[in-house]
Every structure is written in structure tokens, then in C-alpha cells.
Coordinates of C-alpha atoms (C1' of nucleotides) in Angstrom, one line a residue:
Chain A
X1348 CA -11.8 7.8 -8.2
X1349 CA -14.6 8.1 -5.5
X1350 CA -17.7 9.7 -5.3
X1351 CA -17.0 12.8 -4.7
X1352 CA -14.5 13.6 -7.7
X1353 CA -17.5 12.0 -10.0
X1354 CA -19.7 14.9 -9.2
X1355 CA -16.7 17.2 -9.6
X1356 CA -16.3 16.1 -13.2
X1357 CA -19.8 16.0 -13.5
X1358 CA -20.0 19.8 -12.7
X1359 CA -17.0 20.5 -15.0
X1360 CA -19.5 20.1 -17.9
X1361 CA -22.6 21.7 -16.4
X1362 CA -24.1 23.2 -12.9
X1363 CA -26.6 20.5 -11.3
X1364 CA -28.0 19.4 -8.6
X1365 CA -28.0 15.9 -6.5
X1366 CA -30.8 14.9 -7.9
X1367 CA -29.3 15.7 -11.4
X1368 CA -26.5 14.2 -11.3
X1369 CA -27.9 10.9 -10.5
X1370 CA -30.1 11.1 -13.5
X1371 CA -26.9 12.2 -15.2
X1372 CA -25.1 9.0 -14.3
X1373 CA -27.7 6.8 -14.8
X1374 CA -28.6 8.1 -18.4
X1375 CA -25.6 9.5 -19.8
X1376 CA -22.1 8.1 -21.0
X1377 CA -21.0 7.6 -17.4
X1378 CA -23.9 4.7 -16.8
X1379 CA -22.1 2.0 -18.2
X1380 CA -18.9 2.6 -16.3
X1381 CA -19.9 4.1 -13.2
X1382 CA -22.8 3.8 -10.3
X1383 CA -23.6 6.0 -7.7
X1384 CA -26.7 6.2 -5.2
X1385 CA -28.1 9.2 -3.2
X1386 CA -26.8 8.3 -0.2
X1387 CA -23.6 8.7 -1.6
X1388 CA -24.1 11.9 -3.9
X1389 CA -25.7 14.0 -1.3
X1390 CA -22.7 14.0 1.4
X1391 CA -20.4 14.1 -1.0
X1392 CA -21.5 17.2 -2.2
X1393 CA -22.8 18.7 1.0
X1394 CA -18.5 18.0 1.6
X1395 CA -17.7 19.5 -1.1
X1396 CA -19.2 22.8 -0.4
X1397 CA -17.8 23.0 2.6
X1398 CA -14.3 22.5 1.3
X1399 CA -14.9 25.1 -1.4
X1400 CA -14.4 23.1 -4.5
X1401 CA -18.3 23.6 -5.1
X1402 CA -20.7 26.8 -4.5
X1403 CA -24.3 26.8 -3.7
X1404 CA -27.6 27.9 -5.0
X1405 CA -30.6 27.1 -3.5
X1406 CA -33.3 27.4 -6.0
X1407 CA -36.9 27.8 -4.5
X1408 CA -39.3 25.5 -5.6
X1409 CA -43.6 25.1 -5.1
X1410 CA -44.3 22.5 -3.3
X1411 CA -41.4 20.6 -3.2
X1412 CA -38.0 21.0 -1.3
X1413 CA -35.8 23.6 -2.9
X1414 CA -33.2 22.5 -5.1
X1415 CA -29.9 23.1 -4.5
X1416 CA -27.9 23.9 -7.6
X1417 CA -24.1 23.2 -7.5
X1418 CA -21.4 24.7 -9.9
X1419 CA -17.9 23.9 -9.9
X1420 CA -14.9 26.6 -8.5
X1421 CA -12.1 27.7 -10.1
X1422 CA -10.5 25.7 -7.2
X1423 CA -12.7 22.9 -7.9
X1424 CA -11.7 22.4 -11.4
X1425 CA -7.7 22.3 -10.4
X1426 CA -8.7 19.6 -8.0
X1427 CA -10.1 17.8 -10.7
X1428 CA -7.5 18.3 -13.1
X1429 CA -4.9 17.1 -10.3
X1430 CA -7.5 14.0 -9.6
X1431 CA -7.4 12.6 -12.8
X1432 CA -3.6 13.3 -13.6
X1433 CA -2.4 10.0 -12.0
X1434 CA -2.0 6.7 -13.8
X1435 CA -5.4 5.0 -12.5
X1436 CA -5.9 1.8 -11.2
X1437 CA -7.3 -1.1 -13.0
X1438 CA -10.3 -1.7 -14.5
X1439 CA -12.9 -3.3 -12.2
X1440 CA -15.2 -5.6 -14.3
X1441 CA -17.6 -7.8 -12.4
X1442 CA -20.1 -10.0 -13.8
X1443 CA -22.6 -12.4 -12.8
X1444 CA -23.4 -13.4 -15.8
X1445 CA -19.9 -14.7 -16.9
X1446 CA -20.3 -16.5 -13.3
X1447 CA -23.4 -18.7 -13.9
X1448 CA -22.1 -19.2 -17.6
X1449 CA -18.7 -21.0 -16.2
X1450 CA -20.9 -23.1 -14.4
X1451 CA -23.4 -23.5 -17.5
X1452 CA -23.5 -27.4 -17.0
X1453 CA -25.3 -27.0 -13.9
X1454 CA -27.9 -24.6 -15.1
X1455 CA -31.1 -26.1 -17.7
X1456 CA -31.0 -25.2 -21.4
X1457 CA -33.8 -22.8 -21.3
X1458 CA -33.0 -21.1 -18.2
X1459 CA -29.0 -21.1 -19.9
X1460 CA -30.9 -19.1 -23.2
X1461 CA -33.2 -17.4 -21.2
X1462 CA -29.6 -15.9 -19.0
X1463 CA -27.9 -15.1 -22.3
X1464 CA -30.9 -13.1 -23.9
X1465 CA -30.9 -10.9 -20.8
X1466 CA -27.8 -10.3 -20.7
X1467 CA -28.1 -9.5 -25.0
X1468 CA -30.9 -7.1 -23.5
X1469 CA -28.9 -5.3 -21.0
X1470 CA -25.9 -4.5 -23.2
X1471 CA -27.8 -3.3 -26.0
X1472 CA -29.5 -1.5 -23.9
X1473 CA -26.6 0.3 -22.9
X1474 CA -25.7 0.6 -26.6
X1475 CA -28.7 2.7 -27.1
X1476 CA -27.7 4.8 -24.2
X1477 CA -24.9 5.7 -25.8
X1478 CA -26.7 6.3 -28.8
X1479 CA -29.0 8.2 -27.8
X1480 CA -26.5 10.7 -26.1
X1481 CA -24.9 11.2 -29.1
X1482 CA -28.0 12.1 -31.1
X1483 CA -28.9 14.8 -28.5
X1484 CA -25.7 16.4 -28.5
X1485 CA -23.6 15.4 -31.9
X1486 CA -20.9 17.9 -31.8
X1487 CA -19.4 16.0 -28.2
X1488 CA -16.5 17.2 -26.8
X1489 CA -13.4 14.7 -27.7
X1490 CA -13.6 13.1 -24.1
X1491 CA -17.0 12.2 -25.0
X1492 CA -16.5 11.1 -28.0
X1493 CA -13.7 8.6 -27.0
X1494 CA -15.6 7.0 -23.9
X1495 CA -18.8 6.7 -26.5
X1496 CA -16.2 5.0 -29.1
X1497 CA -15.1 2.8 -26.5
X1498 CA -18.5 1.8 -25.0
X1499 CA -19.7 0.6 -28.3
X1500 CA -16.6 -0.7 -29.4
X1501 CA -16.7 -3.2 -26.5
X1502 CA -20.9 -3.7 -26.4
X1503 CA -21.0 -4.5 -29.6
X1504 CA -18.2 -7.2 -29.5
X1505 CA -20.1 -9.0 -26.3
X1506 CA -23.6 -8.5 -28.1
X1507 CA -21.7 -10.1 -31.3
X1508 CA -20.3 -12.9 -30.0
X1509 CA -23.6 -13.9 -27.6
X1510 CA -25.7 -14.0 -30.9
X1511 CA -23.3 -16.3 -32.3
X1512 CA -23.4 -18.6 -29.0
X1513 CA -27.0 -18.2 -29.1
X1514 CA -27.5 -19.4 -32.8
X1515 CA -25.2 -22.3 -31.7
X1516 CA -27.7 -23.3 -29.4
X1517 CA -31.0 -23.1 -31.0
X1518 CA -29.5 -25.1 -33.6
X1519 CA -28.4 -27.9 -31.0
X1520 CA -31.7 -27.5 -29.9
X1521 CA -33.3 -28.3 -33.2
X1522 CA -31.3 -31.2 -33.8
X1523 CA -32.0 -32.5 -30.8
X1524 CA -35.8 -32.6 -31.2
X1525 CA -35.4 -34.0 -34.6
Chain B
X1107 CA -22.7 -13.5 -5.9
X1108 CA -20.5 -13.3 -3.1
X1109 CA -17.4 -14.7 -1.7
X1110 CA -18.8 -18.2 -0.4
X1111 CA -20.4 -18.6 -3.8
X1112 CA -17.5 -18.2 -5.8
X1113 CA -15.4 -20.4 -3.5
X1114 CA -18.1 -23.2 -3.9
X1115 CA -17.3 -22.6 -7.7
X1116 CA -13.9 -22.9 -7.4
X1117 CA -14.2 -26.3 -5.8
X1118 CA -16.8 -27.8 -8.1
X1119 CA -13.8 -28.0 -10.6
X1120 CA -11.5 -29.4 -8.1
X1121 CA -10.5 -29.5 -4.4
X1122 CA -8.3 -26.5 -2.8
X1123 CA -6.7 -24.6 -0.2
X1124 CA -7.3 -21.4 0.7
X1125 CA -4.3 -20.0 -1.1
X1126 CA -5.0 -22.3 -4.1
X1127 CA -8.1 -20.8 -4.3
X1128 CA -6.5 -17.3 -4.6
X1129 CA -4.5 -18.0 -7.2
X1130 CA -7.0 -19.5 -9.4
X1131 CA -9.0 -16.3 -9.2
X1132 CA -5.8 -14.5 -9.8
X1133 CA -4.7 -16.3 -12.6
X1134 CA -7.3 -18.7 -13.9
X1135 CA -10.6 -17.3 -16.0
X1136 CA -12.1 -15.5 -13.2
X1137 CA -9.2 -13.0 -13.2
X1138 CA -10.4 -10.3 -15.5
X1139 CA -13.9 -10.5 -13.8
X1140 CA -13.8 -10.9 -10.3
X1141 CA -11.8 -10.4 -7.3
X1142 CA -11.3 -11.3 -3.8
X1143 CA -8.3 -11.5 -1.1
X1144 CA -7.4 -13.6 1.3
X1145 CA -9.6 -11.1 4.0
X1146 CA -12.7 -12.4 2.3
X1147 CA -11.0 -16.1 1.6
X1148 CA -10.2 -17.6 4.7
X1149 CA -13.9 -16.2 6.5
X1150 CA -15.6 -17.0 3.7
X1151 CA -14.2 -21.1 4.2
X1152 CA -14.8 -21.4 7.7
X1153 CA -18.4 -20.8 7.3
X1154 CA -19.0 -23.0 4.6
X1155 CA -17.4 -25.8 6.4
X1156 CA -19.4 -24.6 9.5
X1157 CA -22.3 -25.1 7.3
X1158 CA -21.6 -28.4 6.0
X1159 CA -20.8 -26.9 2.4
X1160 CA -17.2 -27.8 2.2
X1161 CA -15.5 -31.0 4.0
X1162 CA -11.7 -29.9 5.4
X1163 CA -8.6 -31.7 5.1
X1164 CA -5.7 -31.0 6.9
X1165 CA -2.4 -31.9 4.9
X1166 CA 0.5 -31.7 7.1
X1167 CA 4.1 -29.6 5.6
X1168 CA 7.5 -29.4 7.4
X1169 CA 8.3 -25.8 8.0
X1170 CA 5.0 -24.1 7.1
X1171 CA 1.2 -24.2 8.5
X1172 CA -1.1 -27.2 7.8
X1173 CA -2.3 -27.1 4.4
X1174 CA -6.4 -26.9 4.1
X1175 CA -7.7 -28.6 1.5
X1176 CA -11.1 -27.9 0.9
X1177 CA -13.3 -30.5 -1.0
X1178 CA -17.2 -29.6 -2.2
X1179 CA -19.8 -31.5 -0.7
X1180 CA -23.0 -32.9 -1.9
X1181 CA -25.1 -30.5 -0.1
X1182 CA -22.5 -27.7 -1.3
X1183 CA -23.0 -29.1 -5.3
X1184 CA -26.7 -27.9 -4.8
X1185 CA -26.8 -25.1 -3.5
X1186 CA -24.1 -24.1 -6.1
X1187 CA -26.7 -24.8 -8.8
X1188 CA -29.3 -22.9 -6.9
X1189 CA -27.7 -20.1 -6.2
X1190 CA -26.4 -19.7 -10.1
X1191 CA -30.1 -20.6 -11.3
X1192 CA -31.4 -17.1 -10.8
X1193 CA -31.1 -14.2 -13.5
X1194 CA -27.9 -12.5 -12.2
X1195 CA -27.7 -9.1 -11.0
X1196 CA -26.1 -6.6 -14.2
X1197 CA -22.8 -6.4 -14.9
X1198 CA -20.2 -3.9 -13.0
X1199 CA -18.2 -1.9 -14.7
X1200 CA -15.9 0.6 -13.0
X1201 CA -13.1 2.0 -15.0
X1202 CA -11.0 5.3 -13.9
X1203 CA -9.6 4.9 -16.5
X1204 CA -12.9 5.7 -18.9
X1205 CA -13.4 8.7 -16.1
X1206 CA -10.1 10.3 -17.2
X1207 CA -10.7 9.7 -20.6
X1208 CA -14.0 11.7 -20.8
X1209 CA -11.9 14.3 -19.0
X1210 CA -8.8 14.2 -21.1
X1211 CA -9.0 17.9 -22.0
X1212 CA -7.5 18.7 -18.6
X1213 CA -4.9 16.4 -19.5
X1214 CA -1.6 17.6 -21.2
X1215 CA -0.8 15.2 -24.2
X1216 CA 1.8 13.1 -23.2
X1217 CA 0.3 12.3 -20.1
X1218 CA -2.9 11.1 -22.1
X1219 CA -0.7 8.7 -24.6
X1220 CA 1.1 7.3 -21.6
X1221 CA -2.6 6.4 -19.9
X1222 CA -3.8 4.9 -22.8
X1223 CA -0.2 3.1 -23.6
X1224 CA -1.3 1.5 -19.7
X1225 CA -4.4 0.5 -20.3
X1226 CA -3.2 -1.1 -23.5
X1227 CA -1.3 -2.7 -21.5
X1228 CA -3.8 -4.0 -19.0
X1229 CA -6.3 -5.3 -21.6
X1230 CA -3.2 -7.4 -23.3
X1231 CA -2.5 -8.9 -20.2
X1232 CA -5.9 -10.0 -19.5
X1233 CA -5.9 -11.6 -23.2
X1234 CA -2.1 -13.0 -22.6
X1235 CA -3.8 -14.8 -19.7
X1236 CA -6.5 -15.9 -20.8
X1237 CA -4.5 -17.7 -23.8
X1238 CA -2.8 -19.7 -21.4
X1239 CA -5.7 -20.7 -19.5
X1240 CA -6.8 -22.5 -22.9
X1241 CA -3.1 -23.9 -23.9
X1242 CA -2.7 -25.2 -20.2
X1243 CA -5.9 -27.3 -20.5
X1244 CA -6.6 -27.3 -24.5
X1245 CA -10.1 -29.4 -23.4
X1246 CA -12.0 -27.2 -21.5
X1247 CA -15.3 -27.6 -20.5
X1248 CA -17.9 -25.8 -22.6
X1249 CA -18.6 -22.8 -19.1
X1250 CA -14.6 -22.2 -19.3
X1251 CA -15.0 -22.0 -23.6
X1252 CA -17.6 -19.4 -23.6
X1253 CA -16.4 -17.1 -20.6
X1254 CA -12.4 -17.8 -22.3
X1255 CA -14.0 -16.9 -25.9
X1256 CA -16.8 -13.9 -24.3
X1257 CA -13.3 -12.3 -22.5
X1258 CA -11.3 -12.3 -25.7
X1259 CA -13.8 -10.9 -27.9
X1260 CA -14.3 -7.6 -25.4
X1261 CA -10.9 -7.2 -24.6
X1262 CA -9.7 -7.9 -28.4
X1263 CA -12.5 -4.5 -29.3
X1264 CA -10.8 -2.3 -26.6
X1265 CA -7.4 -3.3 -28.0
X1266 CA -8.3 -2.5 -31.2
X1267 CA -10.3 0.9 -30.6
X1268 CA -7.0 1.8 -28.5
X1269 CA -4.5 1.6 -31.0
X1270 CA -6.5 3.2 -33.5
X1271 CA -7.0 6.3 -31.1
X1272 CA -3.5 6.0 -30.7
X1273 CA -2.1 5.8 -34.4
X1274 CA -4.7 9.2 -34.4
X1275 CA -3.0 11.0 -31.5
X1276 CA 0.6 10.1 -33.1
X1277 CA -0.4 11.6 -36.5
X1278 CA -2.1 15.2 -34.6
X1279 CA 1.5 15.3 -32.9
X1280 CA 3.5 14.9 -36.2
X1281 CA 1.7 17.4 -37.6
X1282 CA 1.8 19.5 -35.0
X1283 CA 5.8 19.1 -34.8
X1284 CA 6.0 20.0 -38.7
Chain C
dT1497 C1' -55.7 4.9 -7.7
dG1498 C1' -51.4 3.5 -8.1
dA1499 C1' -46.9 4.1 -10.3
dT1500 C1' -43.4 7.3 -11.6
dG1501 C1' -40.9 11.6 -11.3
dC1502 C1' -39.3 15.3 -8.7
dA1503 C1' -36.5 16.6 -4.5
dT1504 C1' -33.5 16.1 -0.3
dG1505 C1' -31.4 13.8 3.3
dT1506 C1' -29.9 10.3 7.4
dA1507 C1' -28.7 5.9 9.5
dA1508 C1' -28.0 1.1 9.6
dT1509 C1' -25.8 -2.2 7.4
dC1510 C1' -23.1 -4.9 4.3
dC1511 C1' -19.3 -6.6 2.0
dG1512 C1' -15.0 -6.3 1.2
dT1513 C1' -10.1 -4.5 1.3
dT1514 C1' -5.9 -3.2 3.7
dA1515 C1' -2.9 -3.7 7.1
dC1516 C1' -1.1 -6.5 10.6
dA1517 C1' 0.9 -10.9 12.6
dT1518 C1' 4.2 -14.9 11.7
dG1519 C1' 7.7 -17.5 9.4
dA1520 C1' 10.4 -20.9 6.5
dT1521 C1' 12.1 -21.7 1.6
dT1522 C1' 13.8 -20.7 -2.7
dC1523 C1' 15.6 -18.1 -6.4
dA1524 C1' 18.1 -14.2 -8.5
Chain D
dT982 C1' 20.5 -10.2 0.8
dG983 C1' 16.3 -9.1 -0.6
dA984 C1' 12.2 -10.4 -3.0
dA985 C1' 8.8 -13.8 -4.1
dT986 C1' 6.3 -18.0 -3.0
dC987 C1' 4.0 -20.7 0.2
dA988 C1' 0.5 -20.7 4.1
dT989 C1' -3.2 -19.1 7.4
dG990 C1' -5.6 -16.0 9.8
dT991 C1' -7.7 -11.5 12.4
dA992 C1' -9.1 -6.7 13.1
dA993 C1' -9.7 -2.1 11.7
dC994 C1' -11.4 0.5 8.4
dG995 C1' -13.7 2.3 4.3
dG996 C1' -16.9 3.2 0.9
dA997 C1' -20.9 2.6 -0.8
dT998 C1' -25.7 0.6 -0.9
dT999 C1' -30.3 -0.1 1.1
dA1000 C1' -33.8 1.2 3.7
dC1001 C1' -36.1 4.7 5.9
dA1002 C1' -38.4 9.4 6.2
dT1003 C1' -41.3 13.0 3.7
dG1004 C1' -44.5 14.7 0.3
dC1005 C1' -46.6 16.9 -3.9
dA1006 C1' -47.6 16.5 -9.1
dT1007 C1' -48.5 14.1 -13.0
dC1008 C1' -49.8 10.5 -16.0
dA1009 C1' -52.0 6.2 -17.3

DNA sequence: TGATGCATGTAATCCGTTACATGATTCA
DNA sequence: TGAATCATGTAACGGATTACATGCATCA
């Protein structure tokens, strides 16, 4: 999956433009699974058009550039649909975080709690993304529905077992300074 | 955290070639989180050892190349710990397989069981090896507990939100065969 | 008045993968 | 006999990020 069938799918659900479908990624179900930065987005679909999977509306704007809106083809959709009808590859999951916690021994004790809350922060963070889409649109298409189960189903297992680890510590701590 | 860092970690827990070195991210903890090939390997060694990082060992074999054992170095045990005493970029998640999902509509039924069936598989795998990471080498350091136990506990949530999504599909197409 | 949001785009750069090159041994 | 394992390395290529370029409006 590159960049370019991303904003494809991203279309499927609604016209947008570049600009939009940044926000969309960054703020909707797709932020926890997927990135994607303007320099990417904007050739992509600039390629897009050209190969007639997209069309183009430029909407004029005061004082700004005019936005160009993009809606998905009828031949666009059937290149999606033929995109994501292959056994994908594997998950990519890379983490830092689970990096510097390997090597735990080497870091300080508050700097090793102060590494664990962020991380706490960041995936309830994306908890309350996911949330929060749901609430502004509750009746979600099934796909929707799934990824959002998903998401949470695997946030909240990390969040769970990082408070757990977390308790373990503060009450090493405390026995330590007793 | 790049390439060099990693293969710094790699040799704080013990010395290794190249090829070692792969395998241990293949097969060891890091699997389900990171990944690198020998491209990025072999470089990645050179320059550490150009940079006093890493000593080199040459182990002569009959029949094969010279065997280069890596070892850490002093100078390579800090700047190990300096480079994991920072607040790590976020995690990366990138899953196709989440992107199909939230498009699954498109998808004709038997084609969706049989991508969810894979990914069932995947996850299992992931937990299959990191089980034998921990019966290999019952006493593990307390970094290789909490990445082991983090891994199992987000992996065990996908596995369970699968099946039940499953069981749910299976039931809708008994019903519909009725 | 300084950050944030809106809005588009290009170019340099990075970091890594894939493919290529080589070749013996062992296991099924 | 063909695949997998052991063993190292280089070069081409890809795909995306980061930084740069531009500029008005709004909110704190």
C-alpha cells in the first residue's frame, strides 16, 4: 500500500483536497496506522489525475491559493477495489519505546517512568482519537467499525499492562526509600 | 533509532557476527518490532568499527568467509546509554492489513475471512516466538521481561478481537446459507 | 505579536530495501 | 537435486520525510 492508493481510499468515502486529507490521516481512524506528509500527498495526487483515477476541481479561494478538490472515478474506485484485493504484507510495527525499554538497565529510574508515562500519554491519546471519531459519526460503516474495534482493542491492552508496570515501580520506589 | 544503534544493542547482550546479528532480530524479541537486512547490517558495522564503537575479530572457517565477530566497546557501552536516554520518537504502526479492513466492503466475503484467517496467523506467530524467547532463556533480564510481556499482551488483544470478528462473520454466513 | 490554521507545491536528502555477486555444506 | 543455512559485501533504486518557498487570517 503506498501513498497514492491511501488517498484513493481516502476519496472513496468523501471528495477532499491535499490539504484535507492530511488532516484526515492525522485525525481520523487511519492516524494510528498510517503517516503520510505533504510532500508525499501532493504528487501523488497531482499523478493521480493525470492517470484518470481522480478528477479535479479547483475551488477559488480569497486570499489564499485555490483549493483543489479531488473526487474519486468510477475507474478510480476499481483500482482500489483491485489494490486492496491481495493478501497484504505484514504488519510493520516499530517502536522506540520498546527499544530503550530492552535496554531499561542502562537508563535512570525517573527518566525509565518518566519514558513509560509518555508512552501511556501517546496511546491514550490515540484512544481518544478513536473515540472521538466515533462520537461524530456513530452509525460507521462496518470497515470503520472494525479498524476502530481493533485500535482499541490493542491500545487498551498496551495502556493496561504499562499501568501495571508502572504501579510495580512506584512501589519498588517506595520501599526503597523506606 | 537507526541501524548502528540497534546493532550496538545487539552486542551489549553479547558479541556477534554480522549474520548473528540478523538472526537475533529475526528471531529474538526485536522481531515483532523492528527490522533490518543485511543491506543496512554489514554498512552499518564497518562504521562503528571505523568509529571505535565495536572491536572486530576475525574467526577463521574452512570452506566459507572469515567470520566477524563483533564485540562492544567501552566507548560503544556509552553512547548506547546516551543515545536510549532521550524520550523516543512515537511508535510506527503501518498495517495494510487495517487499510483493507476499513475498505472491506469492496471485498467479496471469502476473500475478507481468508485476510483475516492470515493476519491471525501473523499475530500467533509473533506470540509463538516470543514464547520461546522466554523458554530458551527462562531468566531474562527485567528490558527482555517487559518488551516479552508488553508484546504478548498487544498481540494476545488482536488475537482475541479477531476471532471474535470471525466467529461473527461465520454465524452472518450460516444464516445467510439457511 | 507570535503561534496556529489554511493552502499548495518542489527539491534535497535520508535511510533503508532489493537485487546482485559468490560459494561450500547439509538436510530432506 | 534442490532448498535452506552459513557468510560477507556492494550498488541501484525506491519511497518517503524534511526543509524550503510563499502568504493571508485568526486567535490568544
Amino acid at each position: 500500500m503506498n501513498i497514492r492508493t491511501l488517498c484513493l481510499g481516502i476519496l472513496s468515502f468523501q471528495e477532499a483536497s491535499g490539504y484535507e486529507i492530511k488532516k484526515e490521516i492525522e485525525e481520523g481512524l487511519f492516524s494510528h496506522f498510517i503517516d503520510a506528509s505533504f510532500g508525499s500527498i501532493y504528487p501523488a495526487l497531482t499523478q493521480l489525475n493525470a492517470e484518470g483515477l481522480v478528477t479535479l476541481r479547483a475551488e477559488e479561494q480569497t486570499s489564499r491559493p485555490d483549493k483543489k478538490v479531488y473526487a474519486l472515478t468510477e475507474a478510480g474506485r476499481t483500482f482500489l477495489a483491485k489494490s486492496i484485493a491481495i493478501i497484504p504484507s505484514r504488519d510493520k510495527y516499530k517502536s522506540e519505546f520498546l527499544f530503550q525499554m530492552l535496554f531499561q538497565d542502562l537508563l535512570p529510574q525517573d527518566f525509565l517512568r518518566l519514558a513509560i508515562e509518555k508512552q501511556l500519554t501517546d496511546l491514550n491519546g490515540d484512544l481518544k482519537c478513536i473515540a472521538e471519531c466515533r462520537s461524530v459519526q456513530p452509525q460507521q460503516p462496518k470497515g470503520s467499525e472494525f479498524v476502530a474495534g481493533y485500535g482499541e482493542a490493542v491500545l487498551l491492552a498496551g495502556v493496561k499492562y504499562l499501568e501495571a508496570r508502572l504501579a510495580e515501580l512506584n512501589k519498588t520506589a517506595l520501599k526503597a526509600a523506606q
